[in-house]
PDB file of C-alpha atoms in Angstrom:
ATOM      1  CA  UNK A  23     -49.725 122.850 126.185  1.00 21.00           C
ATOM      2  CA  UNK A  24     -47.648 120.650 123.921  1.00 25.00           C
ATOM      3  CA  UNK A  25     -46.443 117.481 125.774  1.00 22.00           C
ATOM      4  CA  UNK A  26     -42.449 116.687 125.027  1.00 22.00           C
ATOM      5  CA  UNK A  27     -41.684 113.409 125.143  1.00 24.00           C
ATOM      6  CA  UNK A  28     -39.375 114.099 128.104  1.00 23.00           C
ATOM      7  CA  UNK A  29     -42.607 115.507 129.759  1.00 27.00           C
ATOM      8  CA  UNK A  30     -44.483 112.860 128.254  1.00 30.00           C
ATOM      9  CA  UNK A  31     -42.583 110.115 129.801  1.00 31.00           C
ATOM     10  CA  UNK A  32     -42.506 111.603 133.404  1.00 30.00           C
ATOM     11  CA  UNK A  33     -46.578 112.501 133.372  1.00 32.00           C
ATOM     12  CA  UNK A  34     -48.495 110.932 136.215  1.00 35.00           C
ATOM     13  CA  UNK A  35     -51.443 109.417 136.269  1.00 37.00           C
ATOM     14  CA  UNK A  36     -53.452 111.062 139.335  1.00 42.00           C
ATOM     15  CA  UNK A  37     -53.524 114.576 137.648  1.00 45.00           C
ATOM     16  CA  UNK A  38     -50.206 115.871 139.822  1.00 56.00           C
ATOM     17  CA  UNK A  39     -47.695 118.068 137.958  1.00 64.00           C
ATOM     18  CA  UNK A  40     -45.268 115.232 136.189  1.00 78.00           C
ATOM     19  CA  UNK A  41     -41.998 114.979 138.160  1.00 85.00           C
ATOM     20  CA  UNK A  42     -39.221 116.710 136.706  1.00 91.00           C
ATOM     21  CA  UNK A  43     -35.997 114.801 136.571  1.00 96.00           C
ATOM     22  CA  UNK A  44     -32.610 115.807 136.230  1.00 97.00           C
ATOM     23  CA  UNK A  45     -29.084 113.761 134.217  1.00 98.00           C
ATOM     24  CA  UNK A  46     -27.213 112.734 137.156  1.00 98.00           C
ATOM     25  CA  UNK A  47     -22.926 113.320 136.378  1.00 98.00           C
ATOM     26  CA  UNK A  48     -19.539 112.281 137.876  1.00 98.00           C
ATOM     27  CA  UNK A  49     -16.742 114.886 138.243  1.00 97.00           C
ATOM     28  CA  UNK A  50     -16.127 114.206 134.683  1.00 97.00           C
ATOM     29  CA  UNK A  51     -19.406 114.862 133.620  1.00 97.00           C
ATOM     30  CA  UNK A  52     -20.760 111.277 132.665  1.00 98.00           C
ATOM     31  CA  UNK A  53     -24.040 110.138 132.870  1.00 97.00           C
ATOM     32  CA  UNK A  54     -24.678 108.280 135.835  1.00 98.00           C
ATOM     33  CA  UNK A  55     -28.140 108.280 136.591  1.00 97.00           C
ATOM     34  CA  UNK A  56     -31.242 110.336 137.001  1.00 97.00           C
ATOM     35  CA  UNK A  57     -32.976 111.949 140.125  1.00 97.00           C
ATOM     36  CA  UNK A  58     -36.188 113.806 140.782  1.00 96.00           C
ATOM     37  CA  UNK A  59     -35.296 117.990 140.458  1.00 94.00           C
ATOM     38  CA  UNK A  60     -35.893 119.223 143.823  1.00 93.00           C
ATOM     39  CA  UNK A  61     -34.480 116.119 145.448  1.00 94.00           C
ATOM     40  CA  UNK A  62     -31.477 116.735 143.769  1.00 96.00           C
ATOM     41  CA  UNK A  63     -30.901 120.409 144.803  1.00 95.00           C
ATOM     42  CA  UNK A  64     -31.677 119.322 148.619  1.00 94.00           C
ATOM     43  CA  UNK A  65     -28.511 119.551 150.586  1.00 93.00           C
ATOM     44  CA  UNK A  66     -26.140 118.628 150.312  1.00 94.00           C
ATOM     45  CA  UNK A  67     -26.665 118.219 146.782  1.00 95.00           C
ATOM     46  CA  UNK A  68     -26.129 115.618 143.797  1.00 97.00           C
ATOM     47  CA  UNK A  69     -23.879 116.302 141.020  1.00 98.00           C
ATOM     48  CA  UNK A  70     -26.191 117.386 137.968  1.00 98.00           C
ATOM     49  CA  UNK A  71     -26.451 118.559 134.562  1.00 98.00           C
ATOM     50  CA  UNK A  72     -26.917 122.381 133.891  1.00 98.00           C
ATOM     51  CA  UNK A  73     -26.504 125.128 131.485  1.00 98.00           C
ATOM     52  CA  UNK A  74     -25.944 128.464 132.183  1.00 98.00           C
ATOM     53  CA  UNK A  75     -26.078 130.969 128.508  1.00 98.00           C
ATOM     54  CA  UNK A  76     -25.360 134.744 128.443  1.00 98.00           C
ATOM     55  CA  UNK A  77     -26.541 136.834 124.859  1.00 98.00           C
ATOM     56  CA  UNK A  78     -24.999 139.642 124.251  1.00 98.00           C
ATOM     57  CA  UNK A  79     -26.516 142.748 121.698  1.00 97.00           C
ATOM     58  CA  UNK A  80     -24.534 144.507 118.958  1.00 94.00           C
ATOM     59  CA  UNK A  81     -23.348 146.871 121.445  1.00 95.00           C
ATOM     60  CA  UNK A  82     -21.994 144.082 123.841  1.00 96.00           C
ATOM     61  CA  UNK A  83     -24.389 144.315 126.938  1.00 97.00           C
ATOM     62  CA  UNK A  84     -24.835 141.689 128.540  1.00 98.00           C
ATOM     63  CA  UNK A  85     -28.574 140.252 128.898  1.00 98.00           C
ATOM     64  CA  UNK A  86     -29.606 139.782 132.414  1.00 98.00           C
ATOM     65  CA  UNK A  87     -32.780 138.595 134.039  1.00 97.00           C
ATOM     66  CA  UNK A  88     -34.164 138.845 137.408  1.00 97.00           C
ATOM     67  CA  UNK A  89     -35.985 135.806 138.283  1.00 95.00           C
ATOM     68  CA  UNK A  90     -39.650 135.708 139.230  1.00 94.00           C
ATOM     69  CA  UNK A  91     -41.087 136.303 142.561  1.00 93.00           C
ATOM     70  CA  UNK A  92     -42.921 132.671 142.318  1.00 89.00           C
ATOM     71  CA  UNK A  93     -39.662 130.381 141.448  1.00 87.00           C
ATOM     72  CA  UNK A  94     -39.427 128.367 144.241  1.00 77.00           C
ATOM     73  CA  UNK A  95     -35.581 128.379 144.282  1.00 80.00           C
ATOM     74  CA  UNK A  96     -33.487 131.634 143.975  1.00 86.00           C
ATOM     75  CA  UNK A  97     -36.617 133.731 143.670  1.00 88.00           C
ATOM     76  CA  UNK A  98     -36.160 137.783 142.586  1.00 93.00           C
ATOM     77  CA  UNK A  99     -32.858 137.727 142.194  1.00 94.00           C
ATOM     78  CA  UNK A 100     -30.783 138.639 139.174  1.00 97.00           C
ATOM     79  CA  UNK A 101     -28.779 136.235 137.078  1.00 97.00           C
ATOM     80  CA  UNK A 102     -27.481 136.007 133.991  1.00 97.00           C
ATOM     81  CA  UNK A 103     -29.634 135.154 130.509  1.00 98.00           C
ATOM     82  CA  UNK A 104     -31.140 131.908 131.455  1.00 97.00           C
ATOM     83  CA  UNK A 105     -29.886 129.014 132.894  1.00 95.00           C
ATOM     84  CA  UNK A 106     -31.118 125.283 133.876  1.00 95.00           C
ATOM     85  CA  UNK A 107     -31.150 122.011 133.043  1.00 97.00           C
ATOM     86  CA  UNK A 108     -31.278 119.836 129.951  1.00 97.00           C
ATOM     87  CA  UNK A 109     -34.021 116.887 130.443  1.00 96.00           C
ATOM     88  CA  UNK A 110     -32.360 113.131 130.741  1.00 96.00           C
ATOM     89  CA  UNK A 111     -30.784 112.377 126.673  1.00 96.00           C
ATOM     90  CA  UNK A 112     -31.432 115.646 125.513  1.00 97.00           C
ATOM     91  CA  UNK A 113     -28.295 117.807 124.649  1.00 98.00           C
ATOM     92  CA  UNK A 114     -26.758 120.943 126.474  1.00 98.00           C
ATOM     93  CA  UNK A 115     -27.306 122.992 123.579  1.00 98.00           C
ATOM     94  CA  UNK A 116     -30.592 121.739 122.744  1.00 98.00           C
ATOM     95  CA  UNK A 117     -31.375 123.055 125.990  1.00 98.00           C
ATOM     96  CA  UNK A 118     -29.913 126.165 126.058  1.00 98.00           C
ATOM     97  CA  UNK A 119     -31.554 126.689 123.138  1.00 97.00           C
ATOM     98  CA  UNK A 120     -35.393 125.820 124.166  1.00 97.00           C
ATOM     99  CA  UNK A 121     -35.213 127.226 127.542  1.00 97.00           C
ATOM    100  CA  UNK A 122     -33.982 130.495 126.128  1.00 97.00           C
ATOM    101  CA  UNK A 123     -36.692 130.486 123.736  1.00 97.00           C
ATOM    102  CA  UNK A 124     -39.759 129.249 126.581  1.00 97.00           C
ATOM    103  CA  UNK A 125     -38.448 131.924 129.320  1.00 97.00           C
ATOM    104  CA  UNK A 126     -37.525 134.811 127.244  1.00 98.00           C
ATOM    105  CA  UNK A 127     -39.610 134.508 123.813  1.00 97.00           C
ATOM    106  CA  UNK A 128     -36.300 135.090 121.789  1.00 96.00           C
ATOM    107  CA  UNK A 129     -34.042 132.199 119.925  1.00 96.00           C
ATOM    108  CA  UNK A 130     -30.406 133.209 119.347  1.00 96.00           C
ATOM    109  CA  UNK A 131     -28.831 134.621 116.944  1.00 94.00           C
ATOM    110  CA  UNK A 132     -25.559 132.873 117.520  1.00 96.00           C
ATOM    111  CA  UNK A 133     -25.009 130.290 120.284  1.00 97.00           C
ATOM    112  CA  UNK A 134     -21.465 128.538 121.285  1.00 98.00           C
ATOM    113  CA  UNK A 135     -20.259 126.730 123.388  1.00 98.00           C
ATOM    114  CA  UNK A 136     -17.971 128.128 125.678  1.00 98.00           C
ATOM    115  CA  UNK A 137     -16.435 125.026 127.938  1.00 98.00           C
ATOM    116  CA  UNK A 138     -17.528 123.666 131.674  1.00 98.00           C
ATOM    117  CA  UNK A 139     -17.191 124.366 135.590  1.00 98.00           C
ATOM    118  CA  UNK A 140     -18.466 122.512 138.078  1.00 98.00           C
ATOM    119  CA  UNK A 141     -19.051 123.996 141.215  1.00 97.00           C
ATOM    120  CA  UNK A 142     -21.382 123.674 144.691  1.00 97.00           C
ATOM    121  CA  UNK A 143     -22.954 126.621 145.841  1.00 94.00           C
ATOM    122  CA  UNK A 144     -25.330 126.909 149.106  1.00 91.00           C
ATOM    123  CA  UNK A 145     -28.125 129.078 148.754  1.00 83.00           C
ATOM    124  CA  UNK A 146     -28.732 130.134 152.632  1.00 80.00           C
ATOM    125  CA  UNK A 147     -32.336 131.878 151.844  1.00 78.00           C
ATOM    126  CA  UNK A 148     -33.340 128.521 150.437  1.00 81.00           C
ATOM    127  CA  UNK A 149     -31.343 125.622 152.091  1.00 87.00           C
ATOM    128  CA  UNK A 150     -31.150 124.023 148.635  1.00 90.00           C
ATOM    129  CA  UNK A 151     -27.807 123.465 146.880  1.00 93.00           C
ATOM    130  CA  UNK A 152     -26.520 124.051 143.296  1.00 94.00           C
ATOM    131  CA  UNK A 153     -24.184 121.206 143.012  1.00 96.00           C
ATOM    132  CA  UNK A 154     -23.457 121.154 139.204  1.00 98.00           C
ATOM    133  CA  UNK A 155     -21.583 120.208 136.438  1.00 98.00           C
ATOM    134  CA  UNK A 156     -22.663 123.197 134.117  1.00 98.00           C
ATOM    135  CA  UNK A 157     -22.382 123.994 130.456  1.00 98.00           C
ATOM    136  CA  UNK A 158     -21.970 127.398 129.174  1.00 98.00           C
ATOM    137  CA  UNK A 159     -23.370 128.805 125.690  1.00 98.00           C
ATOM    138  CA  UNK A 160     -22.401 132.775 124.398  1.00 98.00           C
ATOM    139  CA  UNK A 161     -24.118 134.020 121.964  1.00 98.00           C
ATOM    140  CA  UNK A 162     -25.767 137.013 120.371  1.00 98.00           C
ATOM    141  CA  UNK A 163     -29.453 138.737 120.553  1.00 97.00           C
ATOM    142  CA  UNK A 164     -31.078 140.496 117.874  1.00 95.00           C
ATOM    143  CA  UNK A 165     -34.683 140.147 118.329  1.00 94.00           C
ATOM    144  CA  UNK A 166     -37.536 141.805 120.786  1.00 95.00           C
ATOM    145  CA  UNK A 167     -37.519 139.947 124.047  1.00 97.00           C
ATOM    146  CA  UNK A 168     -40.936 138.591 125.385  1.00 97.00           C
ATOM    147  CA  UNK A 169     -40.241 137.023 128.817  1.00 97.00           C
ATOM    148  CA  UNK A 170     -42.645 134.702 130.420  1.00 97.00           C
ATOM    149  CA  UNK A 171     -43.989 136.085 133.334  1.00 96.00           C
ATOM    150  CA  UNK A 172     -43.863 132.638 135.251  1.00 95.00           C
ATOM    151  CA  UNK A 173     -39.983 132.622 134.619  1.00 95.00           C
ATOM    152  CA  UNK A 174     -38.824 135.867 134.531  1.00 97.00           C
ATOM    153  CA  UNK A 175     -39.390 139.077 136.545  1.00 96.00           C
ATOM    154  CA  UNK A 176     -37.279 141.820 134.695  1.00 96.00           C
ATOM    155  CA  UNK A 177     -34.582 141.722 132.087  1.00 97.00           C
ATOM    156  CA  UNK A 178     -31.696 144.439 131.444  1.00 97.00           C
ATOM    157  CA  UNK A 179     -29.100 144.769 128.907  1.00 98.00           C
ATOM    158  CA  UNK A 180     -25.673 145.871 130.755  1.00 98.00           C
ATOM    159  CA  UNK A 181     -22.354 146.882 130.196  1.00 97.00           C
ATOM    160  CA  UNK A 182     -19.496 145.838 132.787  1.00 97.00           C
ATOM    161  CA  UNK A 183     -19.791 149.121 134.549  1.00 97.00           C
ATOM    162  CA  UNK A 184     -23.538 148.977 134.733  1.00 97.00           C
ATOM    163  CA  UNK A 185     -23.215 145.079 136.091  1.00 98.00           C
ATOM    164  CA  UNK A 186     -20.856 146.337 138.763  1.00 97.00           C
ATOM    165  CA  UNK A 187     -23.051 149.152 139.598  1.00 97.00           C
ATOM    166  CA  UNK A 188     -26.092 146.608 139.862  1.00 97.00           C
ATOM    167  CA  UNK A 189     -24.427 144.013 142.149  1.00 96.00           C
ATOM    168  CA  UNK A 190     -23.512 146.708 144.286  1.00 95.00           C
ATOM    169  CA  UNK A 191     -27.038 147.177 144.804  1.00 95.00           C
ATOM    170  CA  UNK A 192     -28.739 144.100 144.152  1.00 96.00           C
ATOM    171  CA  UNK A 193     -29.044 140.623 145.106  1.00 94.00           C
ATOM    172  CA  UNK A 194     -27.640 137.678 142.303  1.00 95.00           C
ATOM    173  CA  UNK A 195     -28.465 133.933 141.945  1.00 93.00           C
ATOM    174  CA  UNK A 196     -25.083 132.128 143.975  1.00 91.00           C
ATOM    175  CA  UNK A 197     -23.930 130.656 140.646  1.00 94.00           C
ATOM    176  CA  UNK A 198     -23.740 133.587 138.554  1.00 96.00           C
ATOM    177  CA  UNK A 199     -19.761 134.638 139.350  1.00 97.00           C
ATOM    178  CA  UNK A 200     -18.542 131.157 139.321  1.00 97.00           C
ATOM    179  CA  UNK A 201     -20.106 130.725 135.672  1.00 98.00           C
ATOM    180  CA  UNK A 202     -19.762 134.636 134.242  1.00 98.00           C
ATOM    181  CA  UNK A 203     -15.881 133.992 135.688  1.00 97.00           C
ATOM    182  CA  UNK A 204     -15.601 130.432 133.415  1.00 98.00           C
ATOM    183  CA  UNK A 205     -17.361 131.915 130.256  1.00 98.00           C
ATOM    184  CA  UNK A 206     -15.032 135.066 130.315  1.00 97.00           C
ATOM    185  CA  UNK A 207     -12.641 133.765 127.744  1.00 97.00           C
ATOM    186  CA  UNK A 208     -15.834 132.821 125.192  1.00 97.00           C
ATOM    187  CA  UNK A 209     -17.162 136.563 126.035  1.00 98.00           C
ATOM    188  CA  UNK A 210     -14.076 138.342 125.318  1.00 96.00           C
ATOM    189  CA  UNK A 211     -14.018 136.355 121.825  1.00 96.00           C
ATOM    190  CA  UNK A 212     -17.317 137.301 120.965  1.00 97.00           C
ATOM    191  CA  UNK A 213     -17.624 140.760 122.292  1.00 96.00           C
ATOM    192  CA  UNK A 214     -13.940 142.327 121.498  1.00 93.00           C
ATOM    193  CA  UNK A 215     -11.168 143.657 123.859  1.00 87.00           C
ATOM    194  CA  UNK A 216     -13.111 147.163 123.732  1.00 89.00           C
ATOM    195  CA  UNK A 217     -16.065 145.740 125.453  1.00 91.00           C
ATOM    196  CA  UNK A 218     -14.725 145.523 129.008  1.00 93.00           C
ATOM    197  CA  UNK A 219     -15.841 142.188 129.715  1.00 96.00           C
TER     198      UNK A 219
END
């Protein structure tokens, strides 16, 4: 596996996975430091960096994952089209755009930006806490989807109907109202006032 430099930079010596750190924020989203990933999500939480990015098709579903059974943090649940967190200097979009690529196989066909929200959301099943400062990308999906296995458990294209219909059914990540709800203006943009969203 290609080594990043942000990878690169964290490796450790004695063989161990390299420690993963996230782009501590303020409430205005400045840089103010750096802490180790699940450290940071431990309750009650430190203010981080995220990105949360929802794809749409030429039909204006919504692309929705479920996340694998082995993610150690909101496991099998659904959420929307991939989300996380850039690596210390590296932009939002940047990493939007990577992570999108590395857990679904896909790059967008369009990506925006589409404004902030902070927020701090509990997850009871996990004790860990999604205190962030999160960046949200729309954009558009033309190509086959190849998911990685590791990161992704199933995928579904939806319209609004078919998302209500799911939720009524299924368990979602705690985040993904709070950021669908911020990104709604962006959606509506790119989608049209026929699509329901």
């Amino acid at each position: 596996m290609p080594i990043t430099p942000a990878t690169a930079a964290n490796s450790q010596s004695n063989g161990t996975s390299p420690a993963i750190l996230l782009e501590l924020v303020d409430e205005q989203g400045h840089t103010i430091g750096t802490a180790e990933k699940l450290s940071a999500h431990r309750a009650p939480g430190r203010l981080h960096r995220a990105f949360s990015v929802f794809l749409f098709d030429e039909q204006g579903r919504l692309l929705l994952q479920r996340r694998a059974l082995n993610k150690y943090h909101s496991p099998g649940v659904w959420s929307n089209t991939c989300c996380g967190h850039p690596y210390p200097g590296e932009a939002p979009f940047a990493a939007a755009a990577r992570r999108t690529y590395e857990e679904l196989g896909v790059s967008p066909s369009l990506l925006a930006e589409a404004g902030t929200v902070r927020y701090n959301h509990p997850d009871p099943a996990s004790g860990l806490v999604e205190q962030e400062y999160n960046h949200l990308f729309v954009g558009m999906v033309q190509s086959a989807l190849r998911p990685d296995p590791e990161e992704v458990g199933e995928t579904a294209f939806v319209t609004p109907d078919e998302l209500t219909e799911l939720r009524g059914r299924a368990t979602f990540s705690a985040w993904f109202m709070t950021v669908l709800d911020a990104a709604r203006p962006a959606v509506k943009e790119l989608t049209g006032p026929s699509s329901g969203w």
